[in-house]
Amino acid sequence: LFAKPHFRTMSPGDRLVVTGPLGGPLAALTAWLAGGTPSPEARARFVRPAPRHAAARFLEANRARAMIDISDGLTSDLGHLLVASGVGARVDVERIPVLPVARAAAEAAGEAAWRFAARSGEEYELLAAIPEDVSDDDLARAPVPLMVIGTIEAEPGLRATERGEAVTLPAGYDHFR
């Protein structure tokens, strides 16, 4: 009676893309918790994230195999996708896009900018896995800049590197902790 739903899973070789720079909401929160006032850009990223409907449609049209908004931090939300597909990923942390105000907040806190951005939540930027045959020229036609931050691998788990050396991505928010 019912048609079997079509479910696409991520495959080794797929590229991981993000629709925009991260870290603005955490920069705003950090300022507020310190008793200060966040920059207008950080505050706006926290209270009025940009809708990514056009980017979602573009990614779907370019055969995105999986997609999620980054609301609990990059590590947590990527982890959900990996578990659902039974695969792993490698993230090149230098490629994580960082909002300039977040970079400044990270520097003030003595933290690596990529780490600060990766642990920021309430981003609502999209994280997607796209087939490796989607070219850079195809990605350049997206309605927002898409940044490739890593690749899907067959071995389960999340691995990250910085300049070729293994690093640990910060845990994101866990609703069940």
JSON list of N, CA, C and O in Angstrom, two decimals, residues 130-165:
[
{"chain": "A", "resi": 130, "resn": "ILE", "atom": "N", "xyz": [27.73, 16.28, 0.19]},
{"chain": "A", "resi": 130, "resn": "ILE", "atom": "CA", "xyz": [27.41, 16.27, -1.24]},
{"chain": "A", "resi": 130, "resn": "ILE", "atom": "C", "xyz": [28.33, 15.27, -1.94]},
{"chain": "A", "resi": 130, "resn": "ILE", "atom": "O", "xyz": [29.46, 15.06, -1.53]},
{"chain": "A", "resi": 131, "resn": "PRO", "atom": "N", "xyz": [27.84, 14.65, -3.01]},
{"chain": "A", "resi": 131, "resn": "PRO", "atom": "CA", "xyz": [28.67, 13.68, -3.73]},
{"chain": "A", "resi": 131, "resn": "PRO", "atom": "C", "xyz": [29.96, 14.34, -4.22]},
{"chain": "A", "resi": 131, "resn": "PRO", "atom": "O", "xyz": [29.99, 15.53, -4.57]},
{"chain": "A", "resi": 132, "resn": "GLU", "atom": "N", "xyz": [31.02, 13.54, -4.24]},
{"chain": "A", "resi": 132, "resn": "GLU", "atom": "CA", "xyz": [32.33, 14.08, -4.63]},
{"chain": "A", "resi": 132, "resn": "GLU", "atom": "C", "xyz": [32.37, 14.55, -6.07]},
{"chain": "A", "resi": 132, "resn": "GLU", "atom": "O", "xyz": [33.24, 15.35, -6.42]},
{"chain": "A", "resi": 133, "resn": "ASP", "atom": "N", "xyz": [31.42, 14.12, -6.90]},
{"chain": "A", "resi": 133, "resn": "ASP", "atom": "CA", "xyz": [31.44, 14.57, -8.29]},
{"chain": "A", "resi": 133, "resn": "ASP", "atom": "C", "xyz": [30.73, 15.91, -8.50]},
{"chain": "A", "resi": 133, "resn": "ASP", "atom": "O", "xyz": [30.70, 16.42, -9.62]},
{"chain": "A", "resi": 134, "resn": "VAL", "atom": "N", "xyz": [30.22, 16.51, -7.44]},
{"chain": "A", "resi": 134, "resn": "VAL", "atom": "CA", "xyz": [29.69, 17.87, -7.54]},
{"chain": "A", "resi": 134, "resn": "VAL", "atom": "C", "xyz": [30.92, 18.78, -7.54]},
{"chain": "A", "resi": 134, "resn": "VAL", "atom": "O", "xyz": [31.67, 18.82, -6.57]},
{"chain": "A", "resi": 135, "resn": "SER", "atom": "N", "xyz": [31.12, 19.47, -8.63]},
{"chain": "A", "resi": 135, "resn": "SER", "atom": "CA", "xyz": [32.37, 20.22, -8.82]},
{"chain": "A", "resi": 135, "resn": "SER", "atom": "C", "xyz": [32.41, 21.53, -8.03]},
{"chain": "A", "resi": 135, "resn": "SER", "atom": "O", "xyz": [31.37, 22.03, -7.59]},
{"chain": "A", "resi": 136, "resn": "ASP", "atom": "N", "xyz": [33.61, 22.06, -7.91]},
{"chain": "A", "resi": 136, "resn": "ASP", "atom": "CA", "xyz": [33.76, 23.37, -7.28]},
{"chain": "A", "resi": 136, "resn": "ASP", "atom": "C", "xyz": [33.01, 24.43, -8.07]},
{"chain": "A", "resi": 136, "resn": "ASP", "atom": "O", "xyz": [32.47, 25.38, -7.50]},
{"chain": "A", "resi": 137, "resn": "ASP", "atom": "N", "xyz": [32.98, 24.29, -9.40]},
{"chain": "A", "resi": 137, "resn": "ASP", "atom": "CA", "xyz": [32.21, 25.24, -10.23]},
{"chain": "A", "resi": 137, "resn": "ASP", "atom": "C", "xyz": [30.73, 25.15, -9.90]},
{"chain": "A", "resi": 137, "resn": "ASP", "atom": "O", "xyz": [30.04, 26.17, -9.84]},
{"chain": "A", "resi": 138, "resn": "ASP", "atom": "N", "xyz": [30.21, 23.93, -9.69]},
{"chain": "A", "resi": 138, "resn": "ASP", "atom": "CA", "xyz": [28.82, 23.78, -9.28]},
{"chain": "A", "resi": 138, "resn": "ASP", "atom": "C", "xyz": [28.58, 24.48, -7.94]},
{"chain": "A", "resi": 138, "resn": "ASP", "atom": "O", "xyz": [27.60, 25.20, -7.77]},
{"chain": "A", "resi": 139, "resn": "LEU", "atom": "N", "xyz": [29.48, 24.25, -7.00]},
{"chain": "A", "resi": 139, "resn": "LEU", "atom": "CA", "xyz": [29.33, 24.86, -5.67]},
{"chain": "A", "resi": 139, "resn": "LEU", "atom": "C", "xyz": [29.39, 26.37, -5.73]},
{"chain": "A", "resi": 139, "resn": "LEU", "atom": "O", "xyz": [28.73, 27.07, -4.95]},
{"chain": "A", "resi": 140, "resn": "ALA", "atom": "N", "xyz": [30.16, 26.91, -6.66]},
{"chain": "A", "resi": 140, "resn": "ALA", "atom": "CA", "xyz": [30.30, 28.36, -6.80]},
{"chain": "A", "resi": 140, "resn": "ALA", "atom": "C", "xyz": [28.99, 29.03, -7.21]},
{"chain": "A", "resi": 140, "resn": "ALA", "atom": "O", "xyz": [28.82, 30.23, -7.03]},
{"chain": "A", "resi": 141, "resn": "ARG", "atom": "N", "xyz": [28.05, 28.26, -7.73]},
{"chain": "A", "resi": 141, "resn": "ARG", "atom": "CA", "xyz": [26.75, 28.81, -8.13]},
{"chain": "A", "resi": 141, "resn": "ARG", "atom": "C", "xyz": [25.74, 28.86, -6.98]},
{"chain": "A", "resi": 141, "resn": "ARG", "atom": "O", "xyz": [24.60, 29.27, -7.18]},
{"chain": "A", "resi": 142, "resn": "ALA", "atom": "N", "xyz": [26.15, 28.45, -5.81]},
{"chain": "A", "resi": 142, "resn": "ALA", "atom": "CA", "xyz": [25.24, 28.45, -4.65]},
{"chain": "A", "resi": 142, "resn": "ALA", "atom": "C", "xyz": [24.84, 29.89, -4.31]},
{"chain": "A", "resi": 142, "resn": "ALA", "atom": "O", "xyz": [25.60, 30.83, -4.56]},
{"chain": "A", "resi": 143, "resn": "PRO", "atom": "N", "xyz": [23.67, 30.07, -3.69]},
{"chain": "A", "resi": 143, "resn": "PRO", "atom": "CA", "xyz": [23.22, 31.42, -3.33]},
{"chain": "A", "resi": 143, "resn": "PRO", "atom": "C", "xyz": [24.02, 32.03, -2.18]},
{"chain": "A", "resi": 143, "resn": "PRO", "atom": "O", "xyz": [23.93, 33.23, -1.94]},
{"chain": "A", "resi": 144, "resn": "VAL", "atom": "N", "xyz": [24.77, 31.22, -1.46]},
{"chain": "A", "resi": 144, "resn": "VAL", "atom": "CA", "xyz": [25.69, 31.69, -0.41]},
{"chain": "A", "resi": 144, "resn": "VAL", "atom": "C", "xyz": [27.00, 30.94, -0.60]},
{"chain": "A", "resi": 144, "resn": "VAL", "atom": "O", "xyz": [27.00, 29.83, -1.17]},
{"chain": "A", "resi": 145, "resn": "PRO", "atom": "N", "xyz": [28.11, 31.50, -0.15]},
{"chain": "A", "resi": 145, "resn": "PRO", "atom": "CA", "xyz": [29.37, 30.75, -0.29]},
{"chain": "A", "resi": 145, "resn": "PRO", "atom": "C", "xyz": [29.31, 29.44, 0.49]},
{"chain": "A", "resi": 145, "resn": "PRO", "atom": "O", "xyz": [28.89, 29.42, 1.65]},
{"chain": "A", "resi": 146, "resn": "LEU", "atom": "N", "xyz": [29.70, 28.36, -0.15]},
{"chain": "A", "resi": 146, "resn": "LEU", "atom": "CA", "xyz": [29.78, 27.06, 0.51]},
{"chain": "A", "resi": 146, "resn": "LEU", "atom": "C", "xyz": [31.25, 26.74, 0.76]},
{"chain": "A", "resi": 146, "resn": "LEU", "atom": "O", "xyz": [32.07, 26.84, -0.15]},
{"chain": "A", "resi": 147, "resn": "MET", "atom": "N", "xyz": [31.56, 26.36, 1.99]},
{"chain": "A", "resi": 147, "resn": "MET", "atom": "CA", "xyz": [32.93, 26.03, 2.34]},
{"chain": "A", "resi": 147, "resn": "MET", "atom": "C", "xyz": [33.03, 24.52, 2.57]},
{"chain": "A", "resi": 147, "resn": "MET", "atom": "O", "xyz": [32.28, 23.96, 3.37]},
{"chain": "A", "resi": 148, "resn": "VAL", "atom": "N", "xyz": [33.94, 23.87, 1.87]},
{"chain": "A", "resi": 148, "resn": "VAL", "atom": "CA", "xyz": [34.19, 22.45, 2.06]},
{"chain": "A", "resi": 148, "resn": "VAL", "atom": "C", "xyz": [35.11, 22.31, 3.28]},
{"chain": "A", "resi": 148, "resn": "VAL", "atom": "O", "xyz": [36.20, 22.89, 3.30]},
{"chain": "A", "resi": 149, "resn": "ILE", "atom": "N", "xyz": [34.64, 21.57, 4.29]},
{"chain": "A", "resi": 149, "resn": "ILE", "atom": "CA", "xyz": [35.43, 21.44, 5.52]},
{"chain": "A", "resi": 149, "resn": "ILE", "atom": "C", "xyz": [35.95, 20.03, 5.76]},
{"chain": "A", "resi": 149, "resn": "ILE", "atom": "O", "xyz": [36.73, 19.82, 6.69]},
{"chain": "A", "resi": 150, "resn": "GLY", "atom": "N", "xyz": [35.51, 19.07, 4.96]},
{"chain": "A", "resi": 150, "resn": "GLY", "atom": "CA", "xyz": [35.98, 17.71, 5.19]},
{"chain": "A", "resi": 150, "resn": "GLY", "atom": "C", "xyz": [35.36, 16.73, 4.23]},
{"chain": "A", "resi": 150, "resn": "GLY", "atom": "O", "xyz": [34.70, 17.11, 3.27]},
{"chain": "A", "resi": 151, "resn": "THR", "atom": "N", "xyz": [35.59, 15.45, 4.52]},
{"chain": "A", "resi": 151, "resn": "THR", "atom": "CA", "xyz": [35.09, 14.37, 3.68]},
{"chain": "A", "resi": 151, "resn": "THR", "atom": "C", "xyz": [34.53, 13.24, 4.54]},
{"chain": "A", "resi": 151, "resn": "THR", "atom": "O", "xyz": [34.93, 13.06, 5.69]},
{"chain": "A", "resi": 152, "resn": "ILE", "atom": "N", "xyz": [33.63, 12.50, 3.92]},
{"chain": "A", "resi": 152, "resn": "ILE", "atom": "CA", "xyz": [33.07, 11.31, 4.56]},
{"chain": "A", "resi": 152, "resn": "ILE", "atom": "C", "xyz": [34.02, 10.15, 4.32]},
{"chain": "A", "resi": 152, "resn": "ILE", "atom": "O", "xyz": [34.58, 10.00, 3.23]},
{"chain": "A", "resi": 153, "resn": "GLU", "atom": "N", "xyz": [34.18, 9.31, 5.34]},
{"chain": "A", "resi": 153, "resn": "GLU", "atom": "CA", "xyz": [35.04, 8.14, 5.27]},
{"chain": "A", "resi": 153, "resn": "GLU", "atom": "C", "xyz": [34.25, 6.90, 5.66]},
{"chain": "A", "resi": 153, "resn": "GLU", "atom": "O", "xyz": [33.26, 7.00, 6.39]},
{"chain": "A", "resi": 154, "resn": "ALA", "atom": "N", "xyz": [34.70, 5.74, 5.22]},
{"chain": "A", "resi": 154, "resn": "ALA", "atom": "CA", "xyz": [34.00, 4.49, 5.52]},
{"chain": "A", "resi": 154, "resn": "ALA", "atom": "C", "xyz": [34.09, 4.13, 7.01]},
{"chain": "A", "resi": 154, "resn": "ALA", "atom": "O", "xyz": [33.13, 3.63, 7.59]},
{"chain": "A", "resi": 155, "resn": "GLU", "atom": "N", "xyz": [35.24, 4.37, 7.62]},
{"chain": "A", "resi": 155, "resn": "GLU", "atom": "CA", "xyz": [35.42, 3.99, 9.02]},
{"chain": "A", "resi": 155, "resn": "GLU", "atom": "C", "xyz": [34.61, 4.91, 9.93]},
{"chain": "A", "resi": 155, "resn": "GLU", "atom": "O", "xyz": [34.78, 6.14, 9.89]},
{"chain": "A", "resi": 156, "resn": "PRO", "atom": "N", "xyz": [33.71, 4.35, 10.75]},
{"chain": "A", "resi": 156, "resn": "PRO", "atom": "CA", "xyz": [32.91, 5.19, 11.65]},
{"chain": "A", "resi": 156, "resn": "PRO", "atom": "C", "xyz": [33.78, 6.02, 12.58]},
{"chain": "A", "resi": 156, "resn": "PRO", "atom": "O", "xyz": [34.91, 5.65, 12.90]},
{"chain": "A", "resi": 157, "resn": "GLY", "atom": "N", "xyz": [33.25, 7.13, 13.01]},
{"chain": "A", "resi": 157, "resn": "GLY", "atom": "CA", "xyz": [33.94, 8.02, 13.93]},
{"chain": "A", "resi": 157, "resn": "GLY", "atom": "C", "xyz": [34.26, 9.34, 13.27]},
{"chain": "A", "resi": 157, "resn": "GLY", "atom": "O", "xyz": [34.19, 9.49, 12.05]},
{"chain": "A", "resi": 158, "resn": "LEU", "atom": "N", "xyz": [34.62, 10.29, 14.10]},
{"chain": "A", "resi": 158, "resn": "LEU", "atom": "CA", "xyz": [34.94, 11.64, 13.63]},
{"chain": "A", "resi": 158, "resn": "LEU", "atom": "C", "xyz": [36.40, 11.91, 13.92]},
{"chain": "A", "resi": 158, "resn": "LEU", "atom": "O", "xyz": [36.85, 11.80, 15.07]},
{"chain": "A", "resi": 159, "resn": "ARG", "atom": "N", "xyz": [37.13, 12.23, 12.87]},
{"chain": "A", "resi": 159, "resn": "ARG", "atom": "CA", "xyz": [38.54, 12.57, 12.99]},
{"chain": "A", "resi": 159, "resn": "ARG", "atom": "C", "xyz": [38.74, 14.00, 12.51]},
{"chain": "A", "resi": 159, "resn": "ARG", "atom": "O", "xyz": [38.07, 14.44, 11.58]},
{"chain": "A", "resi": 160, "resn": "ALA", "atom": "N", "xyz": [39.67, 14.69, 13.14]},
{"chain": "A", "resi": 160, "resn": "ALA", "atom": "CA", "xyz": [39.94, 16.07, 12.75]},
{"chain": "A", "resi": 160, "resn": "ALA", "atom": "C", "xyz": [41.45, 16.27, 12.70]},
{"chain": "A", "resi": 160, "resn": "ALA", "atom": "O", "xyz": [42.19, 15.66, 13.47]},
{"chain": "A", "resi": 161, "resn": "THR", "atom": "N", "xyz": [41.85, 17.13, 11.77]},
{"chain": "A", "resi": 161, "resn": "THR", "atom": "CA", "xyz": [43.27, 17.45, 11.65]},
{"chain": "A", "resi": 161, "resn": "THR", "atom": "C", "xyz": [43.46, 18.95, 11.56]},
{"chain": "A", "resi": 161, "resn": "THR", "atom": "O", "xyz": [42.60, 19.68, 11.06]},
{"chain": "A", "resi": 162, "resn": "GLU", "atom": "N", "xyz": [44.61, 19.38, 12.05]},
{"chain": "A", "resi": 162, "resn": "GLU", "atom": "CA", "xyz": [45.04, 20.77, 11.91]},
{"chain": "A", "resi": 162, "resn": "GLU", "atom": "C", "xyz": [46.46, 20.71, 11.36]},
{"chain": "A", "resi": 162, "resn": "GLU", "atom": "O", "xyz": [47.36, 20.17, 12.02]},
{"chain": "A", "resi": 163, "resn": "ARG", "atom": "N", "xyz": [46.63, 21.22, 10.15]},
{"chain": "A", "resi": 163, "resn": "ARG", "atom": "CA", "xyz": [47.93, 21.16, 9.47]},
{"chain": "A", "resi": 163, "resn": "ARG", "atom": "C", "xyz": [48.49, 19.73, 9.47]},
{"chain": "A", "resi": 163, "resn": "ARG", "atom": "O", "xyz": [49.67, 19.51, 9.71]},
{"chain": "A", "resi": 164, "resn": "GLY", "atom": "N", "xyz": [47.59, 18.76, 9.24]},
{"chain": "A", "resi": 164, "resn": "GLY", "atom": "CA", "xyz": [47.99, 17.37, 9.14]},
{"chain": "A", "resi": 164, "resn": "GLY", "atom": "C", "xyz": [48.11, 16.62, 10.46]},
{"chain": "A", "resi": 164, "resn": "GLY", "atom": "O", "xyz": [48.28, 15.41, 10.46]},
{"chain": "A", "resi": 165, "resn": "GLU", "atom": "N", "xyz": [48.04, 17.32, 11.58]},
{"chain": "A", "resi": 165, "resn": "GLU", "atom": "CA", "xyz": [48.15, 16.68, 12.90]},
{"chain": "A", "resi": 165, "resn": "GLU", "atom": "C", "xyz": [46.76, 16.45, 13.48]},
{"chain": "A", "resi": 165, "resn": "GLU", "atom": "O", "xyz": [45.87, 17.30, 13.36]}
]
